[in-house]
Amino acid sequence: MEEGMKINIKGYWDTVNMPWGKLFYKLLKNHLDYEDRNILDFGSGFGIMADYLAEKNNVTAIEPSSGMLEYRMCSNSYKQLTGGVEELRKLPDNYFDVIICHNVLEYIENREEVFAEFYRLLKSNGELSIVKHNKQGKIMQKVVFENDISTALKLLNNENAVSVNFGTINEYSDNDLDNYTSGKFIARNKYGVRIFFALQRNEFKEKPEWINDMFELESKAEEIPAFRDIAFFHHIILRKQCEI
């Protein structure tokens, strides 16, 4: 996200601590089982993933919002940098085994430049973890859960949605990743995240067993194309092509 962008920090913090926010991160953590790796978290936010991965890995995190860093999770030790793409340029070539970039690219314009930096920073066969919005899933939520038909129509007409926490969401498709990466990455895994749980009434989500039950359901469905295609988010893990 661009430095200086106004965001609703407190609102976002409250959201990630709700049962549905906790479930979102529980699902992502289940996909990212790394140990003894050099990992970069670009757009680290509150440091939820950086802190989790730092338990078993050497983690560097970059976040442009100083306000978000005030809430930063740091029960495990990792290196935190404040900034954006300019901080990527300072890091060494072929150093990281894994880069994660979750729900960030919707808020920046220079995506090709960012991916060029990711490619430079990753070792051969290094992995890039991207979490992105999925328009079909967003339309489902607007219609089914929010009864917001006008926004659903805008999305179908290729207009951008607006996040209550971050402002305008500049949509991009899964296929756009091929253009941004110039064919230098290949897909390893693709998961749907938030397939079902955002469509339920919030009263169900307060029950003690809800997170574990819904985690089991989402985990069963996350790689089935018919369900994955209507998930609110896609988690795509790319691998850097071997350099010849």
PDB file of C-alpha atoms in Angstrom:
ATOM      1  CA  MET A   1       0.000   0.000   0.000  1.00  0.00           C
ATOM      2  CA  GLU A   2       1.167   3.521  -0.727  1.00  0.00           C
ATOM      3  CA  GLU A   3       2.927   5.426   2.025  1.00  0.00           C
ATOM      4  CA  GLY A   4       0.708   8.123   3.510  1.00  0.00           C
ATOM      5  CA  MET A   5      -2.552   6.389   2.605  1.00  0.00           C
ATOM      6  CA  LYS A   6      -5.234   7.034   5.226  1.00  0.00           C
ATOM      7  CA  ILE A   7      -6.552   3.853   6.782  1.00  0.00           C
ATOM      8  CA  ASN A   8      -8.930   2.992   9.595  1.00  0.00           C
ATOM      9  CA  ILE A   9      -6.321   1.331  11.788  1.00  0.00           C
ATOM     10  CA  LYS A  10      -8.520   0.775  14.830  1.00  0.00           C
ATOM     11  CA  GLY A  11     -11.329  -0.668  12.709  1.00  0.00           C
ATOM     12  CA  TYR A  12      -8.979  -3.099  11.029  1.00  0.00           C
ATOM     13  CA  TRP A  13      -7.423  -4.128  14.357  1.00  0.00           C
ATOM     14  CA  ASP A  14     -10.884  -4.862  15.723  1.00  0.00           C
ATOM     15  CA  THR A  15     -11.714  -6.950  12.646  1.00  0.00           C
ATOM     16  CA  VAL A  16      -8.648  -9.193  12.814  1.00  0.00           C
ATOM     17  CA  ASN A  17      -9.448  -9.955  16.450  1.00  0.00           C
ATOM     18  CA  MET A  18     -13.008 -11.055  15.683  1.00  0.00           C
ATOM     19  CA  PRO A  19     -13.610 -14.818  15.234  1.00  0.00           C
ATOM     20  CA  TRP A  20     -13.711 -14.429  11.444  1.00  0.00           C
ATOM     21  CA  GLY A  21     -10.432 -12.505  11.479  1.00  0.00           C
ATOM     22  CA  LYS A  22      -8.772 -15.187  13.583  1.00  0.00           C
ATOM     23  CA  LEU A  23     -10.073 -17.887  11.249  1.00  0.00           C
ATOM     24  CA  PHE A  24      -8.667 -16.067   8.217  1.00  0.00           C
ATOM     25  CA  TYR A  25      -5.162 -16.159   9.680  1.00  0.00           C
ATOM     26  CA  LYS A  26      -5.561 -19.721  10.962  1.00  0.00           C
ATOM     27  CA  LEU A  27      -6.215 -20.840   7.383  1.00  0.00           C
ATOM     28  CA  LEU A  28      -3.222 -18.939   5.985  1.00  0.00           C
ATOM     29  CA  LYS A  29      -0.888 -20.285   8.666  1.00  0.00           C
ATOM     30  CA  ASN A  30      -1.958 -23.797   7.728  1.00  0.00           C
ATOM     31  CA  HIS A  31      -0.699 -23.185   4.177  1.00  0.00           C
ATOM     32  CA  LEU A  32       2.704 -21.806   5.197  1.00  0.00           C
ATOM     33  CA  ASP A  33       4.670 -24.442   7.077  1.00  0.00           C
ATOM     34  CA  TYR A  34       8.278 -23.239   6.910  1.00  0.00           C
ATOM     35  CA  GLU A  35      11.307 -23.786   9.100  1.00  0.00           C
ATOM     36  CA  ASP A  36      14.866 -22.380   9.005  1.00  0.00           C
ATOM     37  CA  ARG A  37      14.096 -20.104   6.051  1.00  0.00           C
ATOM     38  CA  ASN A  38      14.871 -16.472   5.293  1.00  0.00           C
ATOM     39  CA  ILE A  39      11.421 -14.900   4.878  1.00  0.00           C
ATOM     40  CA  LEU A  40      10.317 -11.421   3.810  1.00  0.00           C
ATOM     41  CA  ASP A  41       6.842 -10.130   4.692  1.00  0.00           C
ATOM     42  CA  PHE A  42       6.084  -7.144   2.448  1.00  0.00           C
ATOM     43  CA  GLY A  43       3.151  -5.115   3.728  1.00  0.00           C
ATOM     44  CA  SER A  44       3.300  -6.819   7.112  1.00  0.00           C
ATOM     45  CA  GLY A  45       0.496  -4.810   8.752  1.00  0.00           C
ATOM     46  CA  PHE A  46       0.099  -5.760  12.393  1.00  0.00           C
ATOM     47  CA  GLY A  47       2.828  -8.389  12.032  1.00  0.00           C
ATOM     48  CA  ILE A  48       0.501 -11.344  12.529  1.00  0.00           C
ATOM     49  CA  MET A  49       2.144 -13.536   9.898  1.00  0.00           C
ATOM     50  CA  ALA A  50       5.644 -12.159  10.498  1.00  0.00           C
ATOM     51  CA  ASP A  51       5.384 -12.946  14.198  1.00  0.00           C
ATOM     52  CA  TYR A  52       4.027 -16.442  13.525  1.00  0.00           C
ATOM     53  CA  LEU A  53       6.725 -17.295  10.980  1.00  0.00           C
ATOM     54  CA  ALA A  54       9.485 -15.812  13.152  1.00  0.00           C
ATOM     55  CA  GLU A  55       9.048 -18.616  15.660  1.00  0.00           C
ATOM     56  CA  LYS A  56      10.945 -20.990  13.333  1.00  0.00           C
ATOM     57  CA  ASN A  57      12.441 -18.703  10.679  1.00  0.00           C
ATOM     58  CA  ASN A  58      14.544 -15.592  10.103  1.00  0.00           C
ATOM     59  CA  VAL A  59      11.965 -12.937   9.181  1.00  0.00           C
ATOM     60  CA  THR A  60      12.247  -9.414   7.802  1.00  0.00           C
ATOM     61  CA  ALA A  61       9.035  -7.365   7.661  1.00  0.00           C
ATOM     62  CA  ILE A  62       8.263  -4.153   5.754  1.00  0.00           C
ATOM     63  CA  GLU A  63       5.219  -1.971   6.496  1.00  0.00           C
ATOM     64  CA  PRO A  64       4.585   1.641   5.373  1.00  0.00           C
ATOM     65  CA  SER A  65       2.054   2.555   8.068  1.00  0.00           C
ATOM     66  CA  SER A  66       3.618   3.645  11.341  1.00  0.00           C
ATOM     67  CA  GLY A  67       0.124   3.631  12.845  1.00  0.00           C
ATOM     68  CA  MET A  68      -0.281  -0.072  12.171  1.00  0.00           C
ATOM     69  CA  LEU A  69       3.114  -0.758  13.667  1.00  0.00           C
ATOM     70  CA  GLU A  70       1.886   0.663  16.966  1.00  0.00           C
ATOM     71  CA  TYR A  71      -0.249  -2.496  17.249  1.00  0.00           C
ATOM     72  CA  ARG A  72       2.520  -4.775  15.964  1.00  0.00           C
ATOM     73  CA  MET A  73       2.658  -8.331  17.265  1.00  0.00           C
ATOM     74  CA  CYS A  74       6.178  -9.252  18.305  1.00  0.00           C
ATOM     75  CA  SER A  75       6.126 -12.212  20.677  1.00  0.00           C
ATOM     76  CA  ASN A  76       8.878 -13.652  18.448  1.00  0.00           C
ATOM     77  CA  SER A  77      11.927 -11.733  17.253  1.00  0.00           C
ATOM     78  CA  TYR A  78      12.011 -10.409  13.687  1.00  0.00           C
ATOM     79  CA  LYS A  79      13.419  -7.397  11.854  1.00  0.00           C
ATOM     80  CA  GLN A  80      10.835  -4.667  11.225  1.00  0.00           C
ATOM     81  CA  LEU A  81      11.406  -1.984   8.581  1.00  0.00           C
ATOM     82  CA  THR A  82       9.132   1.002   7.928  1.00  0.00           C
ATOM     83  CA  GLY A  83       8.578   1.929   4.279  1.00  0.00           C
ATOM     84  CA  GLY A  84       7.577   0.579   0.908  1.00  0.00           C
ATOM     85  CA  VAL A  85       9.236  -0.367  -2.374  1.00  0.00           C
ATOM     86  CA  GLU A  86      12.265   1.763  -1.540  1.00  0.00           C
ATOM     87  CA  GLU A  87      13.061  -0.641   1.305  1.00  0.00           C
ATOM     88  CA  LEU A  88      12.942  -3.591  -1.102  1.00  0.00           C
ATOM     89  CA  ARG A  89      15.652  -1.962  -3.202  1.00  0.00           C
ATOM     90  CA  LYS A  90      18.025  -1.943  -0.227  1.00  0.00           C
ATOM     91  CA  LEU A  91      17.855  -5.696   0.330  1.00  0.00           C
ATOM     92  CA  PRO A  92      20.406  -8.168  -1.134  1.00  0.00           C
ATOM     93  CA  ASP A  93      19.949 -10.256  -4.273  1.00  0.00           C
ATOM     94  CA  ASN A  94      18.945 -13.922  -4.007  1.00  0.00           C
ATOM     95  CA  TYR A  95      18.644 -13.779  -0.238  1.00  0.00           C
ATOM     96  CA  PHE A  96      15.107 -14.885   0.650  1.00  0.00           C
ATOM     97  CA  ASP A  97      13.646 -18.370   0.477  1.00  0.00           C
ATOM     98  CA  VAL A  98      10.076 -17.070   0.826  1.00  0.00           C
ATOM     99  CA  ILE A  99       8.337 -13.726   0.291  1.00  0.00           C
ATOM    100  CA  ILE A 100       4.795 -13.135   1.486  1.00  0.00           C
ATOM    101  CA  CYS A 101       2.613 -10.307   0.189  1.00  0.00           C
ATOM    102  CA  HIS A 102      -0.920 -10.558   1.535  1.00  0.00           C
ATOM    103  CA  ASN A 103      -3.726  -8.177   0.524  1.00  0.00           C
ATOM    104  CA  VAL A 104      -1.235  -5.496  -0.490  1.00  0.00           C
ATOM    105  CA  LEU A 105      -1.184  -5.286  -4.288  1.00  0.00           C
ATOM    106  CA  GLU A 106      -4.756  -3.958  -4.398  1.00  0.00           C
ATOM    107  CA  TYR A 107      -3.463  -0.709  -2.886  1.00  0.00           C
ATOM    108  CA  ILE A 108      -0.353  -0.029  -4.982  1.00  0.00           C
ATOM    109  CA  GLU A 109       0.083   0.997  -8.600  1.00  0.00           C
ATOM    110  CA  ASN A 110       3.628  -0.116  -9.449  1.00  0.00           C
ATOM    111  CA  ARG A 111       2.952  -3.845  -9.354  1.00  0.00           C
ATOM    112  CA  GLU A 112       5.406  -4.780 -12.109  1.00  0.00           C
ATOM    113  CA  GLU A 113       8.213  -3.017 -10.219  1.00  0.00           C
ATOM    114  CA  VAL A 114       7.301  -4.823  -7.006  1.00  0.00           C
ATOM    115  CA  PHE A 115       7.371  -8.214  -8.718  1.00  0.00           C
ATOM    116  CA  ALA A 116      10.699  -7.399 -10.358  1.00  0.00           C
ATOM    117  CA  GLU A 117      12.091  -6.735  -6.870  1.00  0.00           C
ATOM    118  CA  PHE A 118      10.573  -9.957  -5.546  1.00  0.00           C
ATOM    119  CA  TYR A 119      12.242 -11.881  -8.357  1.00  0.00           C
ATOM    120  CA  ARG A 120      15.601 -10.277  -7.613  1.00  0.00           C
ATOM    121  CA  LEU A 121      15.356 -10.959  -3.887  1.00  0.00           C
ATOM    122  CA  LEU A 122      14.263 -14.588  -4.098  1.00  0.00           C
ATOM    123  CA  LYS A 123      16.658 -17.494  -4.416  1.00  0.00           C
ATOM    124  CA  SER A 124      16.164 -19.898  -7.315  1.00  0.00           C
ATOM    125  CA  ASN A 125      13.045 -21.974  -6.604  1.00  0.00           C
ATOM    126  CA  GLY A 126      12.104 -19.496  -3.876  1.00  0.00           C
ATOM    127  CA  GLU A 127       8.410 -19.131  -3.130  1.00  0.00           C
ATOM    128  CA  LEU A 128       6.108 -16.117  -3.307  1.00  0.00           C
ATOM    129  CA  SER A 129       2.888 -16.186  -1.270  1.00  0.00           C
ATOM    130  CA  ILE A 130       0.177 -13.866  -2.606  1.00  0.00           C
ATOM    131  CA  VAL A 131      -3.215 -13.296  -0.981  1.00  0.00           C
ATOM    132  CA  LYS A 132      -5.593 -11.313  -3.163  1.00  0.00           C
ATOM    133  CA  HIS A 133      -9.234 -10.358  -3.392  1.00  0.00           C
ATOM    134  CA  ASN A 134     -11.407 -12.494  -5.648  1.00  0.00           C
ATOM    135  CA  LYS A 135     -14.198 -10.570  -7.365  1.00  0.00           C
ATOM    136  CA  GLN A 136     -16.634 -13.500  -7.644  1.00  0.00           C
ATOM    137  CA  GLY A 137     -16.460 -14.133  -3.925  1.00  0.00           C
ATOM    138  CA  LYS A 138     -16.851 -10.460  -3.144  1.00  0.00           C
ATOM    139  CA  ILE A 139     -20.001 -10.308  -5.267  1.00  0.00           C
ATOM    140  CA  MET A 140     -21.391 -13.336  -3.415  1.00  0.00           C
ATOM    141  CA  GLN A 141     -20.820 -11.659  -0.065  1.00  0.00           C
ATOM    142  CA  LYS A 142     -22.328  -8.341  -1.153  1.00  0.00           C
ATOM    143  CA  VAL A 143     -25.510 -10.047  -2.345  1.00  0.00           C
ATOM    144  CA  VAL A 144     -25.959 -12.864   0.188  1.00  0.00           C
ATOM    145  CA  PHE A 145     -24.615 -11.417   3.447  1.00  0.00           C
ATOM    146  CA  GLU A 146     -24.885  -7.651   3.015  1.00  0.00           C
ATOM    147  CA  ASN A 147     -27.836  -7.381   0.602  1.00  0.00           C
ATOM    148  CA  ASP A 148     -25.787  -4.703  -1.168  1.00  0.00           C
ATOM    149  CA  ILE A 149     -26.956  -5.255  -4.722  1.00  0.00           C
ATOM    150  CA  SER A 150     -25.754  -1.874  -5.999  1.00  0.00           C
ATOM    151  CA  THR A 151     -22.119  -2.652  -5.109  1.00  0.00           C
ATOM    152  CA  ALA A 152     -22.468  -6.133  -6.612  1.00  0.00           C
ATOM    153  CA  LEU A 153     -23.610  -4.551  -9.876  1.00  0.00           C
ATOM    154  CA  LYS A 154     -20.669  -2.150  -9.825  1.00  0.00           C
ATOM    155  CA  LEU A 155     -18.274  -5.065  -9.407  1.00  0.00           C
ATOM    156  CA  LEU A 156     -19.898  -6.900 -12.299  1.00  0.00           C
ATOM    157  CA  ASN A 157     -19.403  -3.731 -14.362  1.00  0.00           C
ATOM    158  CA  ASN A 158     -15.666  -3.831 -13.529  1.00  0.00           C
ATOM    159  CA  GLU A 159     -15.813  -0.921 -11.097  1.00  0.00           C
ATOM    160  CA  ASN A 160     -13.733  -1.040  -7.921  1.00  0.00           C
ATOM    161  CA  ALA A 161     -15.161  -1.715  -4.485  1.00  0.00           C
ATOM    162  CA  VAL A 162     -14.300   0.368  -1.416  1.00  0.00           C
ATOM    163  CA  SER A 163     -12.983  -1.086   1.847  1.00  0.00           C
ATOM    164  CA  VAL A 164     -14.250   0.518   5.052  1.00  0.00           C
ATOM    165  CA  ASN A 165     -10.716   0.213   6.438  1.00  0.00           C
ATOM    166  CA  PHE A 166      -8.450   0.921   3.452  1.00  0.00           C
ATOM    167  CA  GLY A 167     -10.396   2.841   0.823  1.00  0.00           C
ATOM    168  CA  THR A 168     -10.540   1.964  -2.887  1.00  0.00           C
ATOM    169  CA  ILE A 169      -9.625  -1.622  -3.737  1.00  0.00           C
ATOM    170  CA  ASN A 170      -7.945  -1.702  -7.142  1.00  0.00           C
ATOM    171  CA  GLU A 171      -8.970  -5.131  -8.340  1.00  0.00           C
ATOM    172  CA  TYR A 172      -6.771  -7.450 -10.371  1.00  0.00           C
ATOM    173  CA  SER A 173      -7.431 -10.974 -11.581  1.00  0.00           C
ATOM    174  CA  ASP A 174      -5.479 -14.161 -10.988  1.00  0.00           C
ATOM    175  CA  ASN A 175      -4.489 -14.086 -14.658  1.00  0.00           C
ATOM    176  CA  ASP A 176      -3.030 -10.602 -14.223  1.00  0.00           C
ATOM    177  CA  LEU A 177      -0.322 -12.161 -12.065  1.00  0.00           C
ATOM    178  CA  ASP A 178       1.182 -13.688 -15.206  1.00  0.00           C
ATOM    179  CA  ASN A 179       1.601 -10.195 -16.659  1.00  0.00           C
ATOM    180  CA  TYR A 180       3.067  -8.737 -13.488  1.00  0.00           C
ATOM    181  CA  THR A 181       5.569 -11.588 -13.115  1.00  0.00           C
ATOM    182  CA  SER A 182       6.540 -11.678 -16.818  1.00  0.00           C
ATOM    183  CA  GLY A 183       6.324 -15.468 -16.737  1.00  0.00           C
ATOM    184  CA  LYS A 184       9.197 -15.757 -14.266  1.00  0.00           C
ATOM    185  CA  PHE A 185       7.089 -17.571 -11.664  1.00  0.00           C
ATOM    186  CA  ILE A 186       5.021 -20.739 -11.864  1.00  0.00           C
ATOM    187  CA  ALA A 187       2.040 -21.572  -9.658  1.00  0.00           C
ATOM    188  CA  ARG A 188       2.573 -24.231  -6.984  1.00  0.00           C
ATOM    189  CA  ASN A 189      -0.724 -24.036  -5.077  1.00  0.00           C
ATOM    190  CA  LYS A 190      -3.946 -22.074  -5.209  1.00  0.00           C
ATOM    191  CA  TYR A 191      -6.399 -21.970  -2.317  1.00  0.00           C
ATOM    192  CA  GLY A 192      -9.755 -20.368  -1.714  1.00  0.00           C
ATOM    193  CA  VAL A 193     -10.015 -18.518   1.608  1.00  0.00           C
ATOM    194  CA  ARG A 194     -13.294 -17.308   3.138  1.00  0.00           C
ATOM    195  CA  ILE A 195     -15.452 -19.513   0.957  1.00  0.00           C
ATOM    196  CA  PHE A 196     -18.314 -19.958   3.402  1.00  0.00           C
ATOM    197  CA  PHE A 197     -17.704 -18.146   6.644  1.00  0.00           C
ATOM    198  CA  ALA A 198     -18.380 -14.597   5.451  1.00  0.00           C
ATOM    199  CA  LEU A 199     -21.803 -15.669   4.205  1.00  0.00           C
ATOM    200  CA  GLN A 200     -23.078 -16.734   7.625  1.00  0.00           C
ATOM    201  CA  ARG A 201     -24.815 -14.481  10.126  1.00  0.00           C
ATOM    202  CA  ASN A 202     -22.416 -13.139  12.752  1.00  0.00           C
ATOM    203  CA  GLU A 203     -24.438 -14.638  15.604  1.00  0.00           C
ATOM    204  CA  PHE A 204     -23.203 -18.098  14.574  1.00  0.00           C
ATOM    205  CA  LYS A 205     -19.574 -16.987  14.678  1.00  0.00           C
ATOM    206  CA  GLU A 206     -19.601 -16.253  18.407  1.00  0.00           C
ATOM    207  CA  LYS A 207     -20.106 -19.907  19.337  1.00  0.00           C
ATOM    208  CA  PRO A 208     -16.979 -21.494  20.919  1.00  0.00           C
ATOM    209  CA  GLU A 209     -16.783 -24.345  18.419  1.00  0.00           C
ATOM    210  CA  TRP A 210     -17.318 -22.175  15.332  1.00  0.00           C
ATOM    211  CA  ILE A 211     -13.671 -21.495  14.416  1.00  0.00           C
ATOM    212  CA  ASN A 212     -12.589 -25.140  14.551  1.00  0.00           C
ATOM    213  CA  ASP A 213     -15.680 -26.437  12.744  1.00  0.00           C
ATOM    214  CA  MET A 214     -15.461 -23.831   9.996  1.00  0.00           C
ATOM    215  CA  PHE A 215     -11.697 -24.346   9.691  1.00  0.00           C
ATOM    216  CA  GLU A 216     -12.292 -28.031   8.979  1.00  0.00           C
ATOM    217  CA  LEU A 217     -14.944 -27.210   6.364  1.00  0.00           C
ATOM    218  CA  GLU A 218     -12.916 -24.504   4.613  1.00  0.00           C
ATOM    219  CA  SER A 219      -9.798 -26.697   4.585  1.00  0.00           C
ATOM    220  CA  LYS A 220     -11.736 -29.488   2.896  1.00  0.00           C
ATOM    221  CA  ALA A 221     -13.079 -27.185   0.185  1.00  0.00           C
ATOM    222  CA  GLU A 222     -10.202 -24.730  -0.385  1.00  0.00           C
ATOM    223  CA  GLU A 223      -8.671 -26.524  -3.403  1.00  0.00           C
ATOM    224  CA  ILE A 224     -11.918 -27.719  -5.019  1.00  0.00           C
ATOM    225  CA  PRO A 225     -12.313 -25.429  -8.074  1.00  0.00           C
ATOM    226  CA  ALA A 226     -16.076 -24.965  -7.784  1.00  0.00           C
ATOM    227  CA  PHE A 227     -15.733 -23.670  -4.218  1.00  0.00           C
ATOM    228  CA  ARG A 228     -12.388 -21.947  -4.678  1.00  0.00           C
ATOM    229  CA  ASP A 229     -13.794 -19.846  -7.504  1.00  0.00           C
ATOM    230  CA  ILE A 230     -16.364 -18.229  -5.182  1.00  0.00           C
ATOM    231  CA  ALA A 231     -14.008 -17.591  -2.240  1.00  0.00           C
ATOM    232  CA  PHE A 232     -13.590 -13.989  -1.112  1.00  0.00           C
ATOM    233  CA  PHE A 233      -9.785 -14.364  -1.232  1.00  0.00           C
ATOM    234  CA  HIS A 234      -7.367 -16.456  -3.240  1.00  0.00           C
ATOM    235  CA  HIS A 235      -4.082 -17.572  -1.726  1.00  0.00           C
ATOM    236  CA  ILE A 236      -1.657 -18.293  -4.554  1.00  0.00           C
ATOM    237  CA  ILE A 237       1.811 -19.680  -3.916  1.00  0.00           C
ATOM    238  CA  LEU A 238       4.212 -19.103  -6.794  1.00  0.00           C
ATOM    239  CA  ARG A 239       7.683 -20.514  -7.302  1.00  0.00           C
ATOM    240  CA  LYS A 240      10.534 -18.613  -8.922  1.00  0.00           C
ATOM    241  CA  GLN A 241      11.722 -20.341 -12.067  1.00  0.00           C
ATOM    242  CA  CYS A 242      15.230 -21.803 -11.910  1.00  0.00           C
ATOM    243  CA  GLU A 243      17.771 -19.453 -13.422  1.00  0.00           C
ATOM    244  CA  ILE A 244      19.835 -20.912 -16.242  1.00  0.00           C
TER     245      ILE A 244
END
